[in-house]
Amino acid sequence: MTRANDTMFDLVVTNAVLPDGRDRMTIACRDGRIASVERDLRAEAQRTIDAKGELVSPPFVDAHFHMDSALTYGMPRVNRSGTLLEGIQLWAELKPSLTHDAIRDRALELCRWAVARGTLIIRSHVDVCDPNLKAVKALLEVRELVRNEIDLQLVAFPQDGYLRWPEAERTLAAALDMGVDVVGGIPHFERTMADGAASIERLCRIAAERHLLVDMHCDESDDPLSRHIEVLARETVRQGLHGRVTASHLTAMHSMDNYYVSKLMPLMREAGITAVANPLINITLQGRHDTYPKRRGMNVAHMGLHVGHMTGDAEMRAMFDCVTVNGARALHRDGYGLAAGCWADLVLLQAGSVIDAIRLRPARLAVIRRGRVIAETPGVRPVVTLAGKTEEVTFRPRSA
Ligand SMILES: [Zn+2]
């Protein structure tokens, strides 16, 4: 065993398995940062957590959320067709009745749930198509209220179309002036393909001038001819935004022909575009106009692994990276990871590996932010009587 220097740590997590498979690891934290990651390190600390051979991960990253519409299911009514277009219509019906306090309180509740699940970095789009920017003001307040627990990044999102909604140019600029972090867009919802392309050009120019990141809803459609992603790639290169642009949803790609995609993918790579294959929503929204076979949108890690045929060992590990390190990279978050010098942001899961973390969607035994425990969940071990034996169930194969 090695021994750390004599200085007391704030928090030490012992006997942890790391996402790369290293086991018996000790993570020592001081002043909000990871000071040391070593096998079997013995160290004095204000608080010690024995991970008992369970997985410790950096926090989960939700790279695409809409916190202004969180927890509004059924308001003012349920989406009958299940389509994106009815969803946008429903949101337009709800918008006039929203209040600052209601948006803030629902978002805070959602943040509470996120902390409990170890999701400590969230990028949320916020609708700027409102003359009073009610949601923007509410979410800026939320960003400040949760800053010690969650890194909340906001995207100025012109839900009703940057060119289609008459005041969007003014309100989007005002939102950025107020401190919204990222420039959004929705080219496939503009009236024409030409308007969609024009909106991308103008929004990328705003981002370039203000030195901001870009994250556009792009081609969230089943239409294989919705090709705004190629325009976004071109503008990224033309306006010098390499590595700073994200394209969200991109579901039209499931319907594009192979030849076109073989041209498109190198364009995206050249521009360093991040693709956010989107949350649960696209498995629900896509293919609503199809008979059979029905196309499907892409999804979060557990389901995406199955839906996307990502079942090889390396592919499952890559999927865990998608909801951790890749998300942090896309959001340009510094100090993320499990090395000395990184933020002391950790999630202890009741799982022995990253593959089990996806398979079991396990309890988050402890969630740590800047070296401080901000959520704890007791582990769950059902006790089952079967074939004359009563035993605790771990949901893991027993070693022989
Ligand atoms: Zn979205």
Short mmCIF file of N, CA and C in Angstrom, two decimals, residues 2-5 7 9 11-14 16 18 22 25-43 337-344 346:
data_model
loop_
_atom_site.label_atom_id
_atom_site.label_comp_id
_atom_site.label_asym_id
_atom_site.label_seq_id
_atom_site.Cartn_x
_atom_site.Cartn_y
_atom_site.Cartn_z
N THR A 2 0.40 2.23 -0.73
CA THR A 2 1.08 3.52 -0.68
C THR A 2 0.39 4.41 0.32
N ARG A 3 1.05 5.49 0.65
CA ARG A 3 0.48 6.39 1.64
C ARG A 3 0.57 7.82 1.12
N ALA A 4 -0.55 8.54 1.22
CA ALA A 4 -0.56 9.92 0.72
C ALA A 4 0.24 10.80 1.67
N ASN A 5 0.53 12.00 1.24
CA ASN A 5 1.21 12.91 2.16
C ASN A 5 0.31 13.17 3.37
N THR A 7 -1.27 15.55 4.67
CA THR A 7 -2.39 16.47 4.71
C THR A 7 -3.72 15.72 4.67
N PHE A 9 -7.46 14.93 3.73
CA PHE A 9 -8.35 15.19 2.59
C PHE A 9 -9.75 15.51 3.09
N LEU A 11 -12.51 14.38 1.40
CA LEU A 11 -13.31 13.18 1.14
C LEU A 11 -12.42 12.15 0.45
N VAL A 12 -12.57 10.90 0.87
CA VAL A 12 -11.86 9.82 0.20
C VAL A 12 -12.86 8.71 -0.12
N VAL A 13 -12.83 8.24 -1.36
CA VAL A 13 -13.64 7.09 -1.76
C VAL A 13 -12.68 5.92 -1.97
N THR A 14 -12.87 4.85 -1.22
CA THR A 14 -11.94 3.72 -1.29
C THR A 14 -12.59 2.53 -2.02
N ALA A 16 -12.85 1.43 -5.08
CA ALA A 16 -13.75 1.72 -6.21
C ALA A 16 -13.27 1.01 -7.48
N LEU A 18 -13.22 1.71 -11.50
CA LEU A 18 -13.36 2.86 -12.38
C LEU A 18 -13.94 2.42 -13.73
N ARG A 22 -10.12 -0.45 -13.86
CA ARG A 22 -9.20 -0.53 -12.73
C ARG A 22 -9.98 -0.71 -11.43
N MET A 25 -9.43 1.06 -6.33
CA MET A 25 -8.90 2.42 -6.47
C MET A 25 -9.41 3.32 -5.35
N THR A 26 -8.52 4.21 -4.90
CA THR A 26 -8.89 5.23 -3.92
C THR A 26 -8.87 6.59 -4.61
N ILE A 27 -9.95 7.33 -4.43
CA ILE A 27 -10.03 8.68 -5.01
C ILE A 27 -10.04 9.66 -3.84
N ALA A 28 -9.00 10.48 -3.75
CA ALA A 28 -8.88 11.42 -2.64
C ALA A 28 -9.18 12.83 -3.15
N CYS A 29 -10.07 13.54 -2.41
CA CYS A 29 -10.52 14.86 -2.88
C CYS A 29 -10.17 15.93 -1.85
N ARG A 30 -9.76 17.08 -2.39
CA ARG A 30 -9.46 18.22 -1.50
C ARG A 30 -9.81 19.51 -2.24
N ASP A 31 -10.45 20.43 -1.52
CA ASP A 31 -10.80 21.75 -2.07
C ASP A 31 -11.59 21.65 -3.38
N GLY A 32 -12.50 20.67 -3.43
CA GLY A 32 -13.38 20.56 -4.60
C GLY A 32 -12.78 19.86 -5.80
N ARG A 33 -11.50 19.46 -5.69
CA ARG A 33 -10.83 18.79 -6.81
C ARG A 33 -10.38 17.39 -6.41
N ILE A 34 -10.16 16.56 -7.41
CA ILE A 34 -9.54 15.26 -7.14
C ILE A 34 -8.04 15.49 -6.95
N ALA A 35 -7.53 15.08 -5.80
CA ALA A 35 -6.11 15.30 -5.51
C ALA A 35 -5.28 14.10 -5.94
N SER A 36 -5.89 12.91 -5.89
CA SER A 36 -5.10 11.72 -6.15
C SER A 36 -6.02 10.55 -6.49
N VAL A 37 -5.61 9.73 -7.45
CA VAL A 37 -6.33 8.49 -7.78
C VAL A 37 -5.29 7.38 -7.81
N GLU A 38 -5.32 6.54 -6.80
CA GLU A 38 -4.29 5.50 -6.71
C GLU A 38 -4.88 4.21 -6.17
N ARG A 39 -4.26 3.11 -6.53
CA ARG A 39 -4.73 1.82 -6.00
C ARG A 39 -4.32 1.69 -4.53
N ASP A 40 -5.27 1.29 -3.71
CA ASP A 40 -5.04 0.99 -2.29
C ASP A 40 -4.37 2.13 -1.52
N LEU A 41 -4.62 3.36 -1.95
CA LEU A 41 -4.07 4.49 -1.21
C LEU A 41 -4.72 4.55 0.18
N ARG A 42 -3.90 4.76 1.21
CA ARG A 42 -4.46 4.92 2.55
C ARG A 42 -4.37 6.40 2.91
N ALA A 43 -5.48 7.02 3.23
CA ALA A 43 -5.44 8.47 3.42
C ALA A 43 -6.44 8.89 4.47
N GLY A 337 -13.72 14.45 -15.33
CA GLY A 337 -13.04 13.16 -15.41
C GLY A 337 -12.59 12.66 -14.06
N LEU A 338 -11.85 11.56 -14.08
CA LEU A 338 -11.43 10.91 -12.84
C LEU A 338 -9.91 10.93 -12.69
N ALA A 339 -9.30 12.03 -13.06
CA ALA A 339 -7.84 12.15 -12.89
C ALA A 339 -7.55 13.23 -11.86
N ALA A 340 -6.34 13.19 -11.31
CA ALA A 340 -5.93 14.24 -10.36
C ALA A 340 -6.04 15.60 -11.05
N GLY A 341 -6.62 16.55 -10.36
CA GLY A 341 -6.80 17.88 -10.93
C GLY A 341 -8.20 18.14 -11.45
N CYS A 342 -8.95 17.06 -11.75
CA CYS A 342 -10.33 17.23 -12.22
C CYS A 342 -11.22 17.63 -11.05
N TRP A 343 -12.39 18.17 -11.35
CA TRP A 343 -13.36 18.46 -10.30
C TRP A 343 -13.70 17.18 -9.53
N ALA A 344 -13.91 17.31 -8.24
CA ALA A 344 -14.29 16.15 -7.42
C ALA A 344 -15.79 15.92 -7.56
N LEU A 346 -18.38 13.02 -8.59
CA LEU A 346 -18.35 11.57 -8.71
C LEU A 346 -19.74 10.98 -8.50
#
